[in-house]
């Protein structure tokens, strides 16, 4: 898809966003917001597989792009969702750790409530440590990942490492996992491994391997979550991204809109985006 086609599609999505926002505003008059436990969860994701048209990018330097993970589990009376956007090195390690320590059949409801934050922290730190073990002395750690865990549509844990971010929109205001740092039966699992993305150049960012985790209650002000790779955030501020898609009811269209906006702004990194809506 050429840049001209991307501009046309992005323009159409923006027009649809404005029209939907207008209708939504009219419908919302006189109606209250649903309590969190009544609100369904929907999601959509998009990964840019081909960025070979970029100036200065050569196929010879291509590197595997991100993996997107969407997983749902039921542990006794708990409905657990896990969403993630990971670089090619990190994703498998994090999901396998969670499968072994949080999603296994022996885990009880009380343990999920108590151990979820610690399990995510250990999964990220374990993945980072294993990647570091395989680095050569002169290599720089360049891993990135971001995820969100939703428990009974009442509790939200967002985590990020590197230049990837999980941004939560609450009443129109953007908050990300970097704002505050801290140390059964399977329904279905879907994993998307994208194709190849041109280019392997990354800038070293101070503290880029730090882990940020934020835990919060999902209430009537919690609208949606954007999980994005560094290709999104190097060209957009978090509030800018939230404002761009806030009135888009379809999370798939919202994810596509953000990735196309990043392309239009000539992002030079992997572009992957996952949007979760609390309707």
mmCIF file of C-alpha atoms in Angstrom, residues 3-275:
data_model
loop_
_atom_site.group_PDB
_atom_site.id
_atom_site.type_symbol
_atom_site.label_atom_id
_atom_site.label_comp_id
_atom_site.label_asym_id
_atom_site.label_seq_id
_atom_site.Cartn_x
_atom_site.Cartn_y
_atom_site.Cartn_z
ATOM 1 C CA UNK A 3 1.559 6.526 1.012
ATOM 2 C CA UNK A 4 -1.212 8.073 -1.094
ATOM 3 C CA UNK A 5 -3.538 5.140 -0.346
ATOM 4 C CA UNK A 6 -2.616 5.322 3.350
ATOM 5 C CA UNK A 7 -3.505 9.016 3.464
ATOM 6 C CA UNK A 8 -6.887 8.351 1.816
ATOM 7 C CA UNK A 9 -7.742 5.492 4.184
ATOM 8 C CA UNK A 10 -6.639 7.497 7.213
ATOM 9 C CA UNK A 11 -8.796 10.428 6.091
ATOM 10 C CA UNK A 12 -11.816 8.121 5.752
ATOM 11 C CA UNK A 13 -11.217 6.658 9.225
ATOM 12 C CA UNK A 14 -10.957 10.133 10.749
ATOM 13 C CA UNK A 15 -14.247 11.161 9.095
ATOM 14 C CA UNK A 16 -15.904 8.002 10.434
ATOM 15 C CA UNK A 17 -14.467 8.762 13.890
ATOM 16 C CA UNK A 18 -16.022 12.242 13.849
ATOM 17 C CA UNK A 19 -19.406 10.922 12.707
ATOM 18 C CA UNK A 20 -19.430 8.161 15.324
ATOM 19 C CA UNK A 21 -18.409 10.636 18.015
ATOM 20 C CA UNK A 22 -21.327 12.912 17.068
ATOM 21 C CA UNK A 23 -23.863 10.067 17.209
ATOM 22 C CA UNK A 24 -22.391 8.780 20.463
ATOM 23 C CA UNK A 25 -22.665 12.205 22.079
ATOM 24 C CA UNK A 26 -26.340 12.453 21.121
ATOM 25 C CA UNK A 27 -27.102 8.956 22.416
ATOM 26 C CA UNK A 28 -25.335 9.628 25.698
ATOM 27 C CA UNK A 29 -27.676 12.445 26.759
ATOM 28 C CA UNK A 30 -29.530 11.482 29.898
ATOM 29 C CA UNK A 31 -27.933 8.020 30.189
ATOM 30 C CA UNK A 32 -25.512 6.900 32.915
ATOM 31 C CA UNK A 33 -22.371 4.809 32.497
ATOM 32 C CA UNK A 34 -22.452 1.069 33.129
ATOM 33 C CA UNK A 35 -20.763 -0.359 36.219
ATOM 34 C CA UNK A 36 -17.532 -2.199 35.374
ATOM 35 C CA UNK A 37 -18.911 -5.689 35.967
ATOM 36 C CA UNK A 38 -21.594 -5.143 33.326
ATOM 37 C CA UNK A 39 -19.232 -3.864 30.654
ATOM 38 C CA UNK A 40 -18.179 -6.237 27.848
ATOM 39 C CA UNK A 41 -14.592 -6.248 26.597
ATOM 40 C CA UNK A 42 -13.728 -5.940 22.910
ATOM 41 C CA UNK A 43 -10.362 -5.697 21.198
ATOM 42 C CA UNK A 44 -8.616 -5.268 17.865
ATOM 43 C CA UNK A 45 -5.005 -5.274 16.699
ATOM 44 C CA UNK A 46 -2.896 -4.425 13.690
ATOM 45 C CA UNK A 47 0.733 -5.069 12.819
ATOM 46 C CA UNK A 48 2.479 -3.366 9.907
ATOM 47 C CA UNK A 49 4.230 -6.199 8.118
ATOM 48 C CA UNK A 50 5.858 -4.369 5.212
ATOM 49 C CA UNK A 51 7.741 -1.116 5.674
ATOM 50 C CA UNK A 52 10.190 -1.756 2.847
ATOM 51 C CA UNK A 53 9.188 1.438 1.009
ATOM 52 C CA UNK A 54 10.897 3.499 3.690
ATOM 53 C CA UNK A 55 13.835 5.583 2.540
ATOM 54 C CA UNK A 56 17.137 4.148 3.689
ATOM 55 C CA UNK A 57 15.670 0.758 4.641
ATOM 56 C CA UNK A 58 17.111 -2.337 2.970
ATOM 57 C CA UNK A 59 15.773 -5.885 2.999
ATOM 58 C CA UNK A 60 19.210 -7.127 4.004
ATOM 59 C CA UNK A 61 18.851 -5.519 7.416
ATOM 60 C CA UNK A 62 15.319 -6.799 7.998
ATOM 61 C CA UNK A 63 14.436 -8.047 11.470
ATOM 62 C CA UNK A 64 11.412 -10.034 12.666
ATOM 63 C CA UNK A 65 8.617 -7.789 13.835
ATOM 64 C CA UNK A 66 6.387 -8.034 16.889
ATOM 65 C CA UNK A 67 4.095 -10.760 18.128
ATOM 66 C CA UNK A 68 0.601 -9.923 19.366
ATOM 67 C CA UNK A 69 -0.927 -12.168 22.032
ATOM 68 C CA UNK A 70 -4.573 -12.315 23.091
ATOM 69 C CA UNK A 71 -5.449 -14.986 25.633
ATOM 70 C CA UNK A 72 -8.487 -15.680 27.780
ATOM 71 C CA UNK A 73 -8.600 -18.010 30.779
ATOM 72 C CA UNK A 74 -11.186 -19.004 33.363
ATOM 73 C CA UNK A 75 -9.998 -19.915 36.843
ATOM 74 C CA UNK A 76 -12.936 -20.870 39.062
ATOM 75 C CA UNK A 77 -15.035 -17.667 39.195
ATOM 76 C CA UNK A 78 -12.386 -15.459 37.575
ATOM 77 C CA UNK A 79 -12.524 -14.368 33.950
ATOM 78 C CA UNK A 80 -8.963 -13.453 33.011
ATOM 79 C CA UNK A 81 -7.804 -11.701 29.837
ATOM 80 C CA UNK A 82 -4.183 -11.201 28.851
ATOM 81 C CA UNK A 83 -3.159 -8.889 25.990
ATOM 82 C CA UNK A 84 0.359 -8.154 24.826
ATOM 83 C CA UNK A 85 2.553 -6.631 22.136
ATOM 84 C CA UNK A 86 6.088 -8.007 22.304
ATOM 85 C CA UNK A 87 9.293 -7.811 20.350
ATOM 86 C CA UNK A 88 10.485 -10.986 18.642
ATOM 87 C CA UNK A 89 12.781 -12.000 21.524
ATOM 88 C CA UNK A 90 10.580 -11.255 24.527
ATOM 89 C CA UNK A 91 7.064 -12.470 23.750
ATOM 90 C CA UNK A 92 7.469 -16.248 24.000
ATOM 91 C CA UNK A 93 9.427 -16.021 27.245
ATOM 92 C CA UNK A 94 6.811 -13.856 28.985
ATOM 93 C CA UNK A 95 3.785 -15.888 27.885
ATOM 94 C CA UNK A 96 5.427 -19.212 28.751
ATOM 95 C CA UNK A 97 6.324 -17.935 32.216
ATOM 96 C CA UNK A 98 2.726 -16.845 32.831
ATOM 97 C CA UNK A 99 1.414 -20.170 31.530
ATOM 98 C CA UNK A 100 3.576 -21.998 34.052
ATOM 99 C CA UNK A 101 3.036 -19.738 37.053
ATOM 100 C CA UNK A 102 -0.414 -18.164 36.689
ATOM 101 C CA UNK A 103 -2.531 -19.869 34.024
ATOM 102 C CA UNK A 104 -1.918 -23.511 34.961
ATOM 103 C CA UNK A 105 -4.802 -25.707 36.130
ATOM 104 C CA UNK A 106 -3.546 -25.888 39.709
ATOM 105 C CA UNK A 107 -3.864 -22.145 40.244
ATOM 106 C CA UNK A 108 -6.788 -21.140 42.464
ATOM 107 C CA UNK A 109 -8.935 -18.001 42.351
ATOM 108 C CA UNK A 110 -7.366 -16.544 45.490
ATOM 109 C CA UNK A 111 -3.888 -17.104 44.074
ATOM 110 C CA UNK A 112 -4.746 -15.315 40.819
ATOM 111 C CA UNK A 113 -5.976 -12.270 42.715
ATOM 112 C CA UNK A 114 -2.951 -12.264 44.982
ATOM 113 C CA UNK A 115 -0.213 -13.327 42.574
ATOM 114 C CA UNK A 116 -1.096 -11.638 39.286
ATOM 115 C CA UNK A 117 1.110 -8.562 39.707
ATOM 116 C CA UNK A 118 4.065 -10.551 41.017
ATOM 117 C CA UNK A 119 3.692 -13.120 38.221
ATOM 118 C CA UNK A 120 3.829 -10.403 35.561
ATOM 119 C CA UNK A 121 6.831 -8.748 37.208
ATOM 120 C CA UNK A 122 8.744 -12.035 37.353
ATOM 121 C CA UNK A 123 7.795 -12.914 33.766
ATOM 122 C CA UNK A 124 9.220 -9.649 32.438
ATOM 123 C CA UNK A 125 12.367 -9.761 34.567
ATOM 124 C CA UNK A 126 13.002 -13.416 33.694
ATOM 125 C CA UNK A 127 12.651 -12.673 29.963
ATOM 126 C CA UNK A 128 15.019 -9.711 30.249
ATOM 127 C CA UNK A 129 17.606 -11.751 32.152
ATOM 128 C CA UNK A 130 17.586 -14.572 29.576
ATOM 129 C CA UNK A 131 18.011 -12.133 26.698
ATOM 130 C CA UNK A 132 20.958 -10.508 28.484
ATOM 131 C CA UNK A 133 22.598 -13.919 28.905
ATOM 132 C CA UNK A 134 22.707 -14.342 25.147
ATOM 133 C CA UNK A 135 24.190 -10.924 24.391
ATOM 134 C CA UNK A 136 27.766 -10.474 23.280
ATOM 135 C CA UNK A 137 29.945 -8.135 25.391
ATOM 136 C CA UNK A 138 29.603 -5.253 22.930
ATOM 137 C CA UNK A 139 25.856 -5.690 22.266
ATOM 138 C CA UNK A 140 23.192 -3.377 23.704
ATOM 139 C CA UNK A 141 19.952 -4.714 25.183
ATOM 140 C CA UNK A 142 17.128 -3.545 22.935
ATOM 141 C CA UNK A 143 14.042 -5.424 24.057
ATOM 142 C CA UNK A 144 10.535 -4.047 24.310
ATOM 143 C CA UNK A 145 7.149 -5.294 25.415
ATOM 144 C CA UNK A 146 3.858 -4.047 26.821
ATOM 145 C CA UNK A 147 0.820 -5.891 28.125
ATOM 146 C CA UNK A 148 -2.468 -5.607 29.981
ATOM 147 C CA UNK A 149 -4.218 -8.112 32.210
ATOM 148 C CA UNK A 150 -7.940 -7.727 32.924
ATOM 149 C CA UNK A 151 -9.517 -9.583 35.857
ATOM 150 C CA UNK A 152 -13.337 -9.841 35.854
ATOM 151 C CA UNK A 153 -13.529 -6.475 34.065
ATOM 152 C CA UNK A 154 -12.828 -4.977 37.506
ATOM 153 C CA UNK A 155 -9.045 -4.926 37.857
ATOM 154 C CA UNK A 156 -6.472 -3.814 35.292
ATOM 155 C CA UNK A 157 -2.714 -4.433 35.363
ATOM 156 C CA UNK A 158 -0.622 -2.747 32.678
ATOM 157 C CA UNK A 159 3.086 -3.350 32.269
ATOM 158 C CA UNK A 160 5.760 -2.154 29.863
ATOM 159 C CA UNK A 161 9.465 -2.482 29.247
ATOM 160 C CA UNK A 162 11.681 -0.660 26.802
ATOM 161 C CA UNK A 163 10.047 1.827 24.462
ATOM 162 C CA UNK A 164 6.757 -0.080 24.267
ATOM 163 C CA UNK A 165 3.801 1.340 26.193
ATOM 164 C CA UNK A 166 0.410 0.411 27.570
ATOM 165 C CA UNK A 167 -1.677 3.588 27.769
ATOM 166 C CA UNK A 168 -5.009 3.735 29.586
ATOM 167 C CA UNK A 169 -7.670 6.280 28.670
ATOM 168 C CA UNK A 170 -9.673 7.398 31.700
ATOM 169 C CA UNK A 171 -12.359 9.965 30.985
ATOM 170 C CA UNK A 172 -10.404 11.200 27.988
ATOM 171 C CA UNK A 173 -7.051 11.507 29.797
ATOM 172 C CA UNK A 174 -4.070 9.266 28.930
ATOM 173 C CA UNK A 175 -2.126 7.386 31.631
ATOM 174 C CA UNK A 176 0.655 4.890 30.938
ATOM 175 C CA UNK A 177 2.436 2.171 32.877
ATOM 176 C CA UNK A 178 5.499 4.393 33.131
ATOM 177 C CA UNK A 179 3.593 6.874 35.306
ATOM 178 C CA UNK A 180 4.213 4.677 38.318
ATOM 179 C CA UNK A 181 7.022 2.097 38.581
ATOM 180 C CA UNK A 182 6.949 -0.910 40.961
ATOM 181 C CA UNK A 183 8.691 -3.815 41.462
ATOM 182 C CA UNK A 184 -9.247 -24.127 34.916
ATOM 183 C CA UNK A 185 -10.255 -24.054 31.524
ATOM 184 C CA UNK A 186 -8.762 -22.315 28.625
ATOM 185 C CA UNK A 187 -11.333 -20.676 26.370
ATOM 186 C CA UNK A 188 -9.065 -19.777 23.498
ATOM 187 C CA UNK A 189 -5.647 -18.483 22.611
ATOM 188 C CA UNK A 190 -4.790 -16.550 19.519
ATOM 189 C CA UNK A 191 -1.276 -15.550 18.603
ATOM 190 C CA UNK A 192 -0.254 -13.543 15.622
ATOM 191 C CA UNK A 193 3.310 -13.605 14.458
ATOM 192 C CA UNK A 194 3.682 -10.911 11.892
ATOM 193 C CA UNK A 195 5.895 -11.002 8.838
ATOM 194 C CA UNK A 196 9.190 -9.255 8.381
ATOM 195 C CA UNK A 197 9.795 -5.599 8.936
ATOM 196 C CA UNK A 198 12.574 -3.737 7.195
ATOM 197 C CA UNK A 199 15.327 -2.228 9.248
ATOM 198 C CA UNK A 200 17.085 -2.971 12.511
ATOM 199 C CA UNK A 201 18.250 0.453 13.563
ATOM 200 C CA UNK A 202 17.313 1.507 17.075
ATOM 201 C CA UNK A 203 18.533 4.328 19.222
ATOM 202 C CA UNK A 204 19.806 3.525 22.665
ATOM 203 C CA UNK A 205 17.448 5.036 25.209
ATOM 204 C CA UNK A 206 18.532 5.653 28.771
ATOM 205 C CA UNK A 207 16.706 3.251 31.091
ATOM 206 C CA UNK A 208 15.066 1.535 28.117
ATOM 207 C CA UNK A 209 15.018 -1.863 29.829
ATOM 208 C CA UNK A 210 13.276 -0.599 32.971
ATOM 209 C CA UNK A 211 10.010 -2.265 33.913
ATOM 210 C CA UNK A 212 6.903 -0.222 34.719
ATOM 211 C CA UNK A 213 3.775 -1.790 36.258
ATOM 212 C CA UNK A 214 0.544 -0.041 37.131
ATOM 213 C CA UNK A 215 -2.482 -1.568 38.863
ATOM 214 C CA UNK A 216 -5.848 0.138 38.920
ATOM 215 C CA UNK A 217 -9.537 -0.477 39.292
ATOM 216 C CA UNK A 218 -11.693 -0.518 36.169
ATOM 217 C CA UNK A 219 -14.548 1.897 36.762
ATOM 218 C CA UNK A 220 -17.001 3.958 34.725
ATOM 219 C CA UNK A 221 -14.211 6.365 33.695
ATOM 220 C CA UNK A 222 -12.038 3.605 32.193
ATOM 221 C CA UNK A 223 -12.648 3.741 28.446
ATOM 222 C CA UNK A 224 -9.908 1.810 26.650
ATOM 223 C CA UNK A 225 -6.280 0.710 26.604
ATOM 224 C CA UNK A 226 -3.743 1.200 23.803
ATOM 225 C CA UNK A 227 -0.828 -1.239 23.753
ATOM 226 C CA UNK A 228 1.744 -0.127 21.216
ATOM 227 C CA UNK A 229 5.288 -0.763 20.063
ATOM 228 C CA UNK A 230 7.967 1.913 19.852
ATOM 229 C CA UNK A 231 6.929 2.593 16.250
ATOM 230 C CA UNK A 232 3.753 4.201 17.601
ATOM 231 C CA UNK A 233 5.223 6.169 20.482
ATOM 232 C CA UNK A 234 8.267 7.583 18.709
ATOM 233 C CA UNK A 235 5.943 9.706 16.537
ATOM 234 C CA UNK A 236 2.942 10.235 18.856
ATOM 235 C CA UNK A 237 2.456 11.439 22.404
ATOM 236 C CA UNK A 238 0.173 9.304 24.563
ATOM 237 C CA UNK A 239 -2.566 11.966 24.835
ATOM 238 C CA UNK A 240 -2.385 12.513 21.094
ATOM 239 C CA UNK A 241 -2.986 8.808 20.419
ATOM 240 C CA UNK A 242 -5.889 8.675 22.889
ATOM 241 C CA UNK A 243 -7.569 11.728 21.383
ATOM 242 C CA UNK A 244 -7.177 10.324 17.865
ATOM 243 C CA UNK A 245 -9.249 7.191 18.524
ATOM 244 C CA UNK A 246 -11.364 8.070 21.551
ATOM 245 C CA UNK A 247 -14.646 8.235 19.632
ATOM 246 C CA UNK A 248 -14.024 5.129 17.528
ATOM 247 C CA UNK A 249 -16.321 2.375 18.763
ATOM 248 C CA UNK A 250 -14.650 -0.417 16.798
ATOM 249 C CA UNK A 251 -11.279 -1.320 18.393
ATOM 250 C CA UNK A 252 -10.052 -2.960 15.185
ATOM 251 C CA UNK A 253 -10.565 0.273 13.246
ATOM 252 C CA UNK A 254 -8.918 2.170 16.092
ATOM 253 C CA UNK A 255 -5.813 -0.054 15.986
ATOM 254 C CA UNK A 256 -5.582 0.336 12.208
ATOM 255 C CA UNK A 257 -6.011 4.109 12.495
ATOM 256 C CA UNK A 258 -3.098 4.408 14.939
ATOM 257 C CA UNK A 259 -0.753 2.264 12.852
ATOM 258 C CA UNK A 260 -1.586 4.178 9.682
ATOM 259 C CA UNK A 261 -1.038 7.478 11.472
ATOM 260 C CA UNK A 262 2.397 6.229 12.551
ATOM 261 C CA UNK A 263 3.146 5.265 8.943
ATOM 262 C CA UNK A 264 2.033 8.677 7.712
ATOM 263 C CA UNK A 265 4.413 10.302 10.194
ATOM 264 C CA UNK A 266 7.240 8.128 8.858
ATOM 265 C CA UNK A 267 7.929 6.103 11.986
ATOM 266 C CA UNK A 268 11.224 4.237 11.625
ATOM 267 C CA UNK A 269 10.564 1.302 13.991
ATOM 268 C CA UNK A 270 8.249 -1.712 14.194
ATOM 269 C CA UNK A 271 4.621 -0.555 14.202
ATOM 270 C CA UNK A 272 2.207 -2.731 16.175
ATOM 271 C CA UNK A 273 -0.914 -1.752 18.075
ATOM 272 C CA UNK A 274 -3.614 -3.444 20.149
ATOM 273 C CA UNK A 275 -6.705 -1.615 21.444
#
